Amino acid sequence: MEITENKEYIITIDSVSSDGSGVGHINGLTVFIPLAVTGDTVQVIITKLKKHYAYGRIIKIIKPSSWRTAEKCPHSEKCGGCQLSHINYDCQLKIKKEIIENSMRRIGGFDKFRLDGITGMDTPYHYRNKTIFKIGNKDENNNICGFYERKSHNIVPIEDCIIGSKLNRTINKAVIDYMNNCNVSAYNEKTHKGTIRHIFTRVSFSTNEFMVVISANAYTLPNKDYLIANLKNISNKITGVILNVNTKKNTPLLGKKNIVLWGKGTITDTICGIQFYISPESFFQINPIQTEKLYNKAIEYANITHDMTVMDIYCGIGTISLCAAKYAKKVIGIEIVEKAISDAKKNAELNNIKNTEFYADSAENIVPELLEQNIKPDIVILDPPRKGSDETTLSAIIKAQPKRIVYISCNSATLARDSRYIADSGYTISKAHGFDLFPHTIHAETIILFEK
């Protein structure tokens, strides 16, 4: 049977891919189908045909999988934020576990790799402490707020999000009301004109403080008092309104300059009994409930004693460093972002922790310098961004010859690649566990213990 684009076929779904698409086959050709799940029988139309695979779109679900569940989000068919919200949560965990294990076997070459488990949430909703909503418009008089549509930059209007704070809905309405009544325009990516780009909120799960950040293509906001009054009237939980200046094209979601319009420029949250100052640009895990479980497991794997030196690479604002400090002789935190290191030092002071040192530099620079000073880490903990670590950093770690390496990763593919390098350098995987910090999305965290 010849397979062609824009033609309909009936497919049974065998598995779920690493991007959350259902995977089925037609005459041996692999077809990726968004919003399908293992066990579905679906009628699809082929939307794109490649030499060795194709993409399809569901026309009709002929026989639904037992893994399916009634969706709580009305936007899931279009919104690109959550890839698995149509799937029973227990089955989401099975999918994530399988993706991690497959990556480690296929990419890393660890044929017998198994997680000892994956820890999910009891209530996998409203868990995010940070949410960024995109601002745009359908026409001149119709400003909208939401997230990008799947695989596009079209905005799906969403005032609320079932994985974000319940207060976001009211905040978003207040900002849109301000824009409409004060004639403040939405930013246009194509023309680089307009003012408001994003609504960015952060909430502390321990203090209930709420930060509202308006990302704008401007150094000031017209009629800002109207906006501040709107937001202050919502809740006394809102403790700060901040303007984030983002005037460049094709930049990250936030610019580097923050102007406090009202209240405080930071909030405070607590992880594992340690308090942290959090600014708009701070890296702080978005799911504090699961983060505490993850960090406790990292400390367990590290098995730190009071005569040990711990090195925390990619330390950010010092979250893991400060959690480890109460068990160690010394903790050395390394992070290339200077502002993060400044925050880490402030957080150490906030908690009266004195056995930490923080360096704003790369590991490949700092680790050899420390070795020359006869400072050798007994334990290395690393929690890199999605792109993973790099060979120069890993090489520096291996030269230090720590007893144990604890690697935390949010990307199983780069984790597998880096794990291969570590294993080939004389270390063995002793333990591995998964943590779901991102329910209803395809992402998960993995923690691996390497020992000599």
CSV table of C-alpha atoms in Angstrom, one decimal:
chain,number,residue,atom,x,y,z
A,1,MET,CA,0.0,0.0,0.0
A,2,GLU,CA,1.5,3.3,-1.1
A,3,ILE,CA,1.4,6.0,1.6
A,4,THR,CA,0.7,9.6,0.6
A,5,GLU,CA,0.1,12.9,2.2
A,6,ASN,CA,-3.4,14.1,2.9
A,7,LYS,CA,-4.8,10.6,2.8
A,8,GLU,CA,-6.5,8.9,5.7
A,9,TYR,CA,-5.4,5.7,7.5
A,10,ILE,CA,-6.4,3.7,10.5
A,11,ILE,CA,-3.5,3.1,12.9
A,12,THR,CA,-3.0,1.4,16.3
A,13,ILE,CA,-0.7,3.2,18.6
A,14,ASP,CA,2.3,1.2,19.9
A,15,SER,CA,4.1,3.7,22.2
A,16,VAL,CA,4.7,7.3,23.0
A,17,SER,CA,7.8,9.2,21.7
A,18,SER,CA,10.1,11.5,23.6
A,19,ASP,CA,8.1,14.5,22.3
A,20,GLY,CA,4.8,13.1,23.6
A,21,SER,CA,3.4,12.0,20.2
A,22,GLY,CA,1.8,8.6,19.8
A,23,VAL,CA,3.8,6.2,17.6
A,24,GLY,CA,2.2,3.8,15.1
A,25,HIS,CA,3.1,2.1,11.9
A,26,ILE,CA,1.7,1.8,8.3
A,27,ASN,CA,3.4,-0.9,6.3
A,28,GLY,CA,6.5,-0.6,8.5
A,29,LEU,CA,6.6,3.2,8.2
A,30,THR,CA,6.7,5.0,11.6
A,31,VAL,CA,4.0,7.6,12.0
A,32,PHE,CA,4.1,10.3,14.8
A,33,ILE,CA,0.6,11.4,16.0
A,34,PRO,CA,0.2,14.2,18.6
A,35,LEU,CA,-2.5,13.5,21.3
A,36,ALA,CA,-2.5,9.8,20.6
A,37,VAL,CA,-1.5,7.3,23.3
A,38,THR,CA,-0.4,3.6,23.5
A,39,GLY,CA,-3.4,1.4,22.9
A,40,ASP,CA,-5.5,3.9,20.8
A,41,THR,CA,-6.9,2.9,17.4
A,42,VAL,CA,-7.2,6.1,15.5
A,43,GLN,CA,-8.2,7.4,12.1
A,44,VAL,CA,-5.5,9.8,11.0
A,45,ILE,CA,-4.6,12.0,8.1
A,46,ILE,CA,-1.0,12.1,7.0
A,47,THR,CA,0.2,15.7,7.2
A,48,LYS,CA,3.8,15.3,6.3
A,49,LEU,CA,5.6,12.4,4.7
A,50,LYS,CA,9.4,11.9,5.0
A,51,LYS,CA,11.6,9.1,3.6
A,52,HIS,CA,11.6,7.0,6.8
A,53,TYR,CA,8.8,8.4,8.9
A,54,ALA,CA,5.6,10.6,8.7
A,55,TYR,CA,3.5,12.8,10.8
A,56,GLY,CA,-0.3,12.5,11.2
A,57,ARG,CA,-3.3,14.2,12.8
A,58,ILE,CA,-6.2,12.5,14.5
A,59,ILE,CA,-9.4,12.6,12.6
A,60,LYS,CA,-11.3,10.2,14.8
A,61,ILE,CA,-10.6,8.0,17.8
A,62,ILE,CA,-12.1,4.7,16.8
A,63,LYS,CA,-11.2,2.8,19.9
A,64,PRO,CA,-9.8,4.8,22.9
A,65,SER,CA,-6.9,3.4,24.9
A,66,SER,CA,-7.5,2.5,28.6
A,67,TRP,CA,-4.7,4.9,29.3
A,68,ARG,CA,-6.8,7.9,28.2
A,69,THR,CA,-8.5,10.1,30.8
A,70,ALA,CA,-11.1,12.9,30.7
A,71,GLU,CA,-9.0,16.1,30.1
A,72,LYS,CA,-9.3,18.9,32.7
A,73,CYS,CA,-7.7,21.5,30.4
A,74,PRO,CA,-10.0,22.8,27.6
A,75,HIS,CA,-7.0,24.1,25.6
A,76,SER,CA,-5.0,20.9,25.4
A,77,GLU,CA,-5.7,20.2,21.7
A,78,LYS,CA,-4.0,23.5,20.7
A,79,CYS,CA,-1.8,24.6,23.5
A,80,GLY,CA,1.8,23.4,23.1
A,81,GLY,CA,2.5,23.5,26.9
A,82,CYS,CA,1.3,20.1,28.0
A,83,GLN,CA,1.8,17.0,25.8
A,84,LEU,CA,0.3,14.3,28.1
A,85,SER,CA,-2.8,15.9,29.7
A,86,HIS,CA,-5.1,13.4,27.8
A,87,ILE,CA,-3.3,10.5,29.6
A,88,ASN,CA,-4.0,9.0,33.0
A,89,TYR,CA,-1.4,10.3,35.4
A,90,ASP,CA,-0.1,6.8,36.4
A,91,CYS,CA,0.4,6.0,32.8
A,92,GLN,CA,2.2,9.3,32.3
A,93,LEU,CA,4.7,8.1,34.8
A,94,LYS,CA,5.1,4.8,32.9
A,95,ILE,CA,5.8,6.7,29.7
A,96,LYS,CA,8.4,9.0,31.3
A,97,LYS,CA,10.1,6.0,33.0
A,98,GLU,CA,10.3,4.2,29.6
A,99,ILE,CA,11.7,7.3,27.8
A,100,ILE,CA,14.5,7.7,30.4
A,101,GLU,CA,15.4,4.1,30.3
A,102,ASN,CA,15.3,3.9,26.5
A,103,SER,CA,17.6,7.0,26.2
A,104,MET,CA,20.1,5.5,28.6
A,105,ARG,CA,20.1,2.2,26.7
A,106,ARG,CA,20.0,3.6,23.1
A,107,ILE,CA,22.1,6.7,23.4
A,108,GLY,CA,24.3,5.8,26.4
A,109,GLY,CA,24.7,2.1,25.6
A,110,PHE,CA,23.7,1.0,29.1
A,111,ASP,CA,21.9,-2.2,27.9
A,112,LYS,CA,20.7,-3.2,31.4
A,113,PHE,CA,19.8,0.2,32.7
A,114,ARG,CA,16.7,0.4,34.9
A,115,LEU,CA,15.4,3.2,37.2
A,116,ASP,CA,14.6,1.9,40.6
A,117,GLY,CA,11.4,3.9,40.4
A,118,ILE,CA,9.8,7.2,39.4
A,119,THR,CA,8.2,9.5,42.0
A,120,GLY,CA,5.1,11.3,41.0
A,121,MET,CA,2.8,13.8,42.6
A,122,ASP,CA,-0.3,13.1,44.8
A,123,THR,CA,-2.1,16.0,43.2
A,124,PRO,CA,-0.5,16.9,39.9
A,125,TYR,CA,-2.2,20.3,39.3
A,126,HIS,CA,-1.4,23.9,40.1
A,127,TYR,CA,2.2,22.9,41.0
A,128,ARG,CA,4.1,25.6,39.1
A,129,ASN,CA,5.6,28.4,41.0
A,130,LYS,CA,6.5,30.3,37.8
A,131,THR,CA,4.3,30.9,34.8
A,132,ILE,CA,5.0,33.1,31.7
A,133,PHE,CA,2.0,34.1,29.6
A,134,LYS,CA,2.6,35.6,26.1
A,135,ILE,CA,0.7,38.8,25.2
A,136,GLY,CA,-0.6,39.5,21.7
A,137,ASN,CA,-3.7,40.5,19.9
A,138,LYS,CA,-6.2,39.3,17.4
A,139,ASP,CA,-6.8,42.8,16.2
A,140,GLU,CA,-6.1,46.4,17.4
A,141,ASN,CA,-8.8,46.3,20.0
A,142,ASN,CA,-8.5,42.7,21.2
A,143,ASN,CA,-5.5,42.0,23.3
A,144,ILE,CA,-5.1,38.4,24.3
A,145,CYS,CA,-3.0,36.5,26.8
A,146,GLY,CA,-1.9,32.8,26.6
A,147,PHE,CA,0.6,30.3,25.3
A,148,TYR,CA,1.9,29.4,21.9
A,149,GLU,CA,0.0,26.9,19.8
A,150,ARG,CA,1.7,23.6,19.3
A,151,LYS,CA,4.6,24.0,16.8
A,152,SER,CA,3.8,27.6,16.0
A,153,HIS,CA,4.0,31.2,17.4
A,154,ASN,CA,0.3,31.7,17.2
A,155,ILE,CA,-1.1,32.5,20.6
A,156,VAL,CA,-3.8,30.3,22.1
A,157,PRO,CA,-5.9,32.6,24.4
A,158,ILE,CA,-5.6,31.1,28.0
A,159,GLU,CA,-6.4,33.2,31.0
A,160,ASP,CA,-5.7,30.4,33.3
A,161,CYS,CA,-3.6,27.2,33.4
A,162,ILE,CA,-4.3,24.1,35.4
A,163,ILE,CA,-0.7,23.6,36.2
A,164,GLY,CA,0.0,27.2,37.3
A,165,SER,CA,-1.3,29.2,40.3
A,166,LYS,CA,-5.0,29.8,40.5
A,167,LEU,CA,-4.3,33.5,41.1
A,168,ASN,CA,-2.9,33.8,37.5
A,169,ARG,CA,-6.4,34.1,36.0
A,170,THR,CA,-7.2,37.3,37.9
A,171,ILE,CA,-3.8,38.8,37.4
A,172,ASN,CA,-4.0,38.2,33.6
A,173,LYS,CA,-7.4,39.8,33.5
A,174,ALA,CA,-6.1,42.8,35.4
A,175,VAL,CA,-3.2,43.4,33.0
A,176,ILE,CA,-5.4,43.0,29.9
A,177,ASP,CA,-7.9,45.5,31.5
A,178,TYR,CA,-5.0,47.9,32.0
A,179,MET,CA,-3.9,47.6,28.4
A,180,ASN,CA,-7.4,48.0,27.0
A,181,ASN,CA,-8.3,51.0,29.2
A,182,CYS,CA,-5.0,52.8,29.0
A,183,ASN,CA,-4.3,52.2,25.3
A,184,VAL,CA,-1.2,50.1,25.9
A,185,SER,CA,-0.3,47.9,22.9
A,186,ALA,CA,0.9,44.3,22.8
A,187,TYR,CA,4.3,43.7,21.4
A,188,ASN,CA,4.5,42.4,17.8
A,189,GLU,CA,7.4,39.9,17.2
A,190,LYS,CA,7.4,40.6,13.4
A,191,THR,CA,7.4,44.4,13.5
A,192,HIS,CA,9.2,44.9,16.8
A,193,LYS,CA,6.6,47.4,17.8
A,194,GLY,CA,4.2,47.5,20.7
A,195,THR,CA,4.9,47.5,24.5
A,196,ILE,CA,3.8,44.5,26.6
A,197,ARG,CA,5.5,41.2,25.8
A,198,HIS,CA,4.8,38.8,28.7
A,199,ILE,CA,3.1,38.5,32.1
A,200,PHE,CA,5.5,36.6,34.3
A,201,THR,CA,4.4,35.5,37.8
A,202,ARG,CA,6.3,33.8,40.6
A,203,VAL,CA,4.8,32.5,43.8
A,204,SER,CA,6.3,31.2,47.0
A,205,PHE,CA,4.7,28.0,48.3
A,206,SER,CA,6.1,28.6,51.8
A,207,THR,CA,5.2,32.3,52.3
A,208,ASN,CA,2.4,32.8,49.7
A,209,GLU,CA,4.2,35.9,48.4
A,210,PHE,CA,3.4,36.6,44.8
A,211,MET,CA,5.6,38.5,42.3
A,212,VAL,CA,4.1,40.0,39.1
A,213,VAL,CA,6.6,40.9,36.4
A,214,ILE,CA,5.6,42.8,33.2
A,215,SER,CA,8.0,42.1,30.4
A,216,ALA,CA,7.9,45.1,28.1
A,217,ASN,CA,9.6,46.7,25.0
A,218,ALA,CA,9.9,49.9,27.0
A,219,TYR,CA,11.8,51.5,30.0
A,220,THR,CA,8.6,52.8,31.5
A,221,LEU,CA,4.9,52.0,31.4
A,222,PRO,CA,2.2,54.6,30.8
A,223,ASN,CA,-0.4,55.0,33.5
A,224,LYS,CA,1.5,52.5,35.7
A,225,ASP,CA,-0.5,53.6,38.8
A,226,TYR,CA,-3.7,52.2,37.1
A,227,LEU,CA,-1.9,48.9,36.6
A,228,ILE,CA,-0.5,48.8,40.2
A,229,ALA,CA,-3.9,49.6,41.7
A,230,ASN,CA,-5.5,46.9,39.6
A,231,LEU,CA,-3.0,44.3,40.8
A,232,LYS,CA,-3.0,45.4,44.5
A,233,ASN,CA,-6.8,45.1,44.6
A,234,ILE,CA,-6.6,41.4,43.6
A,235,SER,CA,-4.9,40.0,46.7
A,236,ASN,CA,-2.6,41.0,49.6
A,237,LYS,CA,-0.5,38.0,48.5
A,238,ILE,CA,0.9,40.2,45.7
A,239,THR,CA,4.1,41.8,47.3
A,240,GLY,CA,5.8,43.2,44.2
A,241,VAL,CA,5.1,44.6,40.7
A,242,ILE,CA,8.2,44.7,38.5
A,243,LEU,CA,8.9,46.0,35.0
A,244,ASN,CA,11.3,43.8,33.1
A,245,VAL,CA,12.9,45.8,30.3
A,246,ASN,CA,13.2,43.7,27.1
A,247,THR,CA,13.8,45.9,24.1
A,248,LYS,CA,15.8,43.6,21.9
A,249,LYS,CA,14.6,41.4,19.1
A,250,ASN,CA,14.8,37.6,19.4
A,251,THR,CA,15.9,37.7,23.0
A,252,PRO,CA,15.1,35.4,25.9
A,253,LEU,CA,11.8,35.8,27.6
A,254,LEU,CA,13.2,38.3,30.0
A,255,GLY,CA,15.6,41.2,29.6
A,256,LYS,CA,18.5,41.9,32.0
A,257,LYS,CA,17.0,45.1,33.6
A,258,ASN,CA,14.3,45.0,36.3
A,259,ILE,CA,12.6,48.1,37.7
A,260,VAL,CA,10.5,47.7,40.8
A,261,LEU,CA,7.3,49.6,40.2
A,262,TRP,CA,5.8,48.8,43.6
A,263,GLY,CA,6.6,46.7,46.6
A,264,LYS,CA,9.5,44.2,46.8
A,265,GLY,CA,11.8,43.0,44.0
A,266,THR,CA,12.1,39.5,45.4
A,267,ILE,CA,10.1,36.8,47.2
A,268,THR,CA,11.4,34.2,49.7
A,269,ASP,CA,10.7,30.5,49.4
A,270,THR,CA,11.9,27.5,51.4
A,271,ILE,CA,13.4,24.1,50.2
A,272,CYS,CA,14.5,21.5,52.7
A,273,GLY,CA,14.4,24.0,55.5
A,274,ILE,CA,16.6,26.5,53.7
A,275,GLN,CA,15.3,29.9,52.7
A,276,PHE,CA,16.0,31.5,49.3
A,277,TYR,CA,15.7,35.0,47.9
A,278,ILE,CA,14.1,34.7,44.4
A,279,SER,CA,14.3,37.5,41.9
A,280,PRO,CA,12.7,37.6,38.4
A,281,GLU,CA,15.8,36.0,36.8
A,282,SER,CA,16.7,33.5,39.5
A,283,PHE,CA,16.8,29.8,38.4
A,284,PHE,CA,14.6,28.0,41.0
A,285,GLN,CA,12.9,24.7,40.2
A,286,ILE,CA,9.3,25.3,39.2
A,287,ASN,CA,7.8,22.5,41.4
A,288,PRO,CA,8.9,23.0,45.0
A,289,ILE,CA,6.9,20.0,46.3
A,290,GLN,CA,8.8,17.6,44.0
A,291,THR,CA,12.1,19.5,44.2
A,292,GLU,CA,12.3,18.9,47.9
A,293,LYS,CA,12.0,15.1,47.3
A,294,LEU,CA,14.6,15.3,44.5
A,295,TYR,CA,17.1,17.2,46.6
A,296,ASN,CA,16.6,14.8,49.5
A,297,LYS,CA,17.4,12.0,47.2
A,298,ALA,CA,20.5,13.8,46.0
A,299,ILE,CA,21.8,14.2,49.5
A,300,GLU,CA,21.0,10.5,50.2
A,301,TYR,CA,22.9,9.4,47.1
A,302,ALA,CA,25.9,11.7,48.0
A,303,ASN,CA,26.2,10.2,51.5
A,304,ILE,CA,28.1,13.2,52.7
A,305,THR,CA,30.0,13.2,56.0
A,306,HIS,CA,31.3,16.1,58.0
A,307,ASP,CA,34.9,15.6,56.8
A,308,MET,CA,34.0,15.9,53.1
A,309,THR,CA,34.3,18.6,50.5
A,310,VAL,CA,31.4,18.8,48.1
A,311,MET,CA,31.5,20.5,44.7
A,312,ASP,CA,28.2,21.7,43.3
A,313,ILE,CA,28.6,22.5,39.6
A,314,TYR,CA,25.9,24.6,37.8
A,315,CYS,CA,24.9,25.7,41.3
A,316,GLY,CA,22.5,28.5,40.3
A,317,ILE,CA,21.4,30.5,43.3
A,318,GLY,CA,22.9,27.8,45.6
A,319,THR,CA,19.9,25.6,46.3
A,320,ILE,CA,21.6,22.3,46.3
A,321,SER,CA,24.8,23.8,47.7
A,322,LEU,CA,23.1,25.1,50.8
A,323,CYS,CA,21.1,21.9,51.3
A,324,ALA,CA,24.4,19.9,51.3
A,325,ALA,CA,26.2,22.4,53.5
A,326,LYS,CA,24.8,21.1,56.8
A,327,TYR,CA,26.3,17.7,56.1
A,328,ALA,CA,29.7,18.7,54.7
A,329,LYS,CA,32.9,20.2,55.8
A,330,LYS,CA,32.8,22.6,52.9
A,331,VAL,CA,30.7,23.1,49.8
A,332,ILE,CA,32.1,24.8,46.7
A,333,GLY,CA,29.4,26.1,44.3
A,334,ILE,CA,30.3,26.9,40.7
A,335,GLU,CA,28.1,28.8,38.2
A,336,ILE,CA,29.0,30.8,35.2
A,337,VAL,CA,26.2,33.3,35.7
A,338,GLU,CA,27.5,36.1,37.9
A,339,LYS,CA,24.1,37.3,39.1
A,340,ALA,CA,23.2,33.7,40.3
A,341,ILE,CA,26.4,33.6,42.3
A,342,SER,CA,25.6,36.9,43.9
A,343,ASP,CA,22.2,35.5,44.9
A,344,ALA,CA,23.8,32.3,46.2
A,345,LYS,CA,26.1,34.3,48.5
A,346,LYS,CA,23.1,36.3,49.8
A,347,ASN,CA,21.2,33.1,50.4
A,348,ALA,CA,24.1,31.7,52.4
A,349,GLU,CA,24.0,34.9,54.5
A,350,LEU,CA,20.3,34.7,54.9
A,351,ASN,CA,20.6,31.2,56.4
A,352,ASN,CA,23.8,31.9,58.3
A,353,ILE,CA,25.6,29.2,56.5
A,354,LYS,CA,29.4,29.8,56.6
A,355,ASN,CA,31.0,26.7,55.1
A,356,THR,CA,30.3,27.5,51.4
A,357,GLU,CA,32.3,29.2,48.7
A,358,PHE,CA,30.8,30.3,45.4
A,359,TYR,CA,32.7,31.0,42.2
A,360,ALA,CA,31.3,32.8,39.1
A,361,ASP,CA,33.2,30.9,36.5
A,362,SER,CA,33.2,27.7,34.5
A,363,ALA,CA,34.1,24.3,36.0
A,364,GLU,CA,36.9,23.8,33.5
A,365,ASN,CA,38.6,27.0,34.9
A,366,ILE,CA,37.9,26.6,38.6
A,367,VAL,CA,38.4,22.9,39.2
A,368,PRO,CA,42.0,22.8,37.9
A,369,GLU,CA,42.8,25.9,40.0
A,370,LEU,CA,41.4,24.2,43.1
A,371,LEU,CA,43.3,21.1,42.4
A,372,GLU,CA,46.6,23.1,42.2
A,373,GLN,CA,45.7,24.4,45.7
A,374,ASN,CA,45.3,20.8,46.9
A,375,ILE,CA,41.5,21.3,47.3
A,376,LYS,CA,39.9,18.1,46.1
A,377,PRO,CA,36.2,17.3,46.1
A,378,ASP,CA,35.1,14.1,47.7
A,379,ILE,CA,31.6,14.5,46.1
A,380,VAL,CA,30.6,16.2,42.9
A,381,ILE,CA,26.9,17.1,42.3
A,382,LEU,CA,26.0,18.5,38.9
A,383,ASP,CA,22.6,19.7,37.7
A,384,PRO,CA,23.2,21.2,34.2
A,385,PRO,CA,20.6,22.8,31.9
A,386,ARG,CA,18.8,20.8,29.2
A,387,LYS,CA,21.8,20.9,26.9
A,388,GLY,CA,23.7,18.9,29.5
A,389,SER,CA,27.3,19.3,30.5
A,390,ASP,CA,30.3,19.5,28.1
A,391,GLU,CA,33.4,17.4,27.7
A,392,THR,CA,35.8,20.0,29.2
A,393,THR,CA,33.7,20.2,32.4
A,394,LEU,CA,33.3,16.5,32.6
A,395,SER,CA,37.0,16.1,32.0
A,396,ALA,CA,37.8,18.5,34.9
A,397,ILE,CA,35.5,16.5,37.2
A,398,ILE,CA,37.1,13.2,36.3
A,399,LYS,CA,40.6,14.7,36.9
A,400,ALA,CA,39.5,15.6,40.4
A,401,GLN,CA,38.6,11.9,41.0
A,402,PRO,CA,35.7,12.4,43.5
A,403,LYS,CA,34.5,9.3,45.3
A,404,ARG,CA,30.9,9.9,44.0
A,405,ILE,CA,29.3,11.9,41.3
A,406,VAL,CA,25.6,12.7,41.6
A,407,TYR,CA,24.1,13.8,38.3
A,408,ILE,CA,20.7,15.4,38.1
A,409,SER,CA,19.2,16.0,34.6
A,410,CYS,CA,16.0,17.2,33.0
A,411,ASN,CA,16.9,15.8,29.6
A,412,SER,CA,17.4,12.0,29.3
A,413,ALA,CA,19.2,12.3,26.0
A,414,THR,CA,22.0,14.5,27.2
A,415,LEU,CA,22.1,12.6,30.4
A,416,ALA,CA,22.7,9.4,28.5
A,417,ARG,CA,25.5,11.1,26.5
A,418,ASP,CA,27.2,12.5,29.5
A,419,SER,CA,26.8,9.2,31.5
A,420,ARG,CA,28.6,7.4,28.8
A,421,TYR,CA,31.6,9.7,29.2
A,422,ILE,CA,31.6,9.3,33.0
A,423,ALA,CA,31.3,5.6,32.8
A,424,ASP,CA,34.1,5.3,30.2
A,425,SER,CA,36.2,7.3,32.7
A,426,GLY,CA,36.1,4.6,35.4
A,427,TYR,CA,32.8,5.2,37.2
A,428,THR,CA,29.9,2.8,37.6
A,429,ILE,CA,26.2,3.6,37.9
A,430,SER,CA,25.1,2.5,41.3
A,431,LYS,CA,21.6,3.9,41.6
A,432,ALA,CA,19.1,5.8,39.5
A,433,HIS,CA,15.7,7.3,40.2
A,434,GLY,CA,13.2,9.4,38.3
A,435,PHE,CA,11.1,12.4,39.6
A,436,ASP,CA,8.2,13.9,37.9
A,437,LEU,CA,8.5,17.7,38.4
A,438,PHE,CA,6.5,18.5,35.3
A,439,PRO,CA,3.1,16.5,35.3
A,440,HIS,CA,1.2,16.6,32.0
A,441,THR,CA,4.3,17.5,30.0
A,442,ILE,CA,6.8,15.0,28.5
A,443,HIS,CA,9.6,16.2,30.8
A,444,ALA,CA,11.0,14.5,34.0
A,445,GLU,CA,14.0,14.7,36.2
A,446,THR,CA,16.5,11.9,36.6
A,447,ILE,CA,19.1,11.5,39.3
A,448,ILE,CA,22.0,9.0,38.9
A,449,LEU,CA,24.7,8.0,41.3
A,450,PHE,CA,28.2,7.2,39.9
A,451,GLU,CA,30.8,5.5,42.1
A,452,LYS,CA,34.4,4.5,41.6
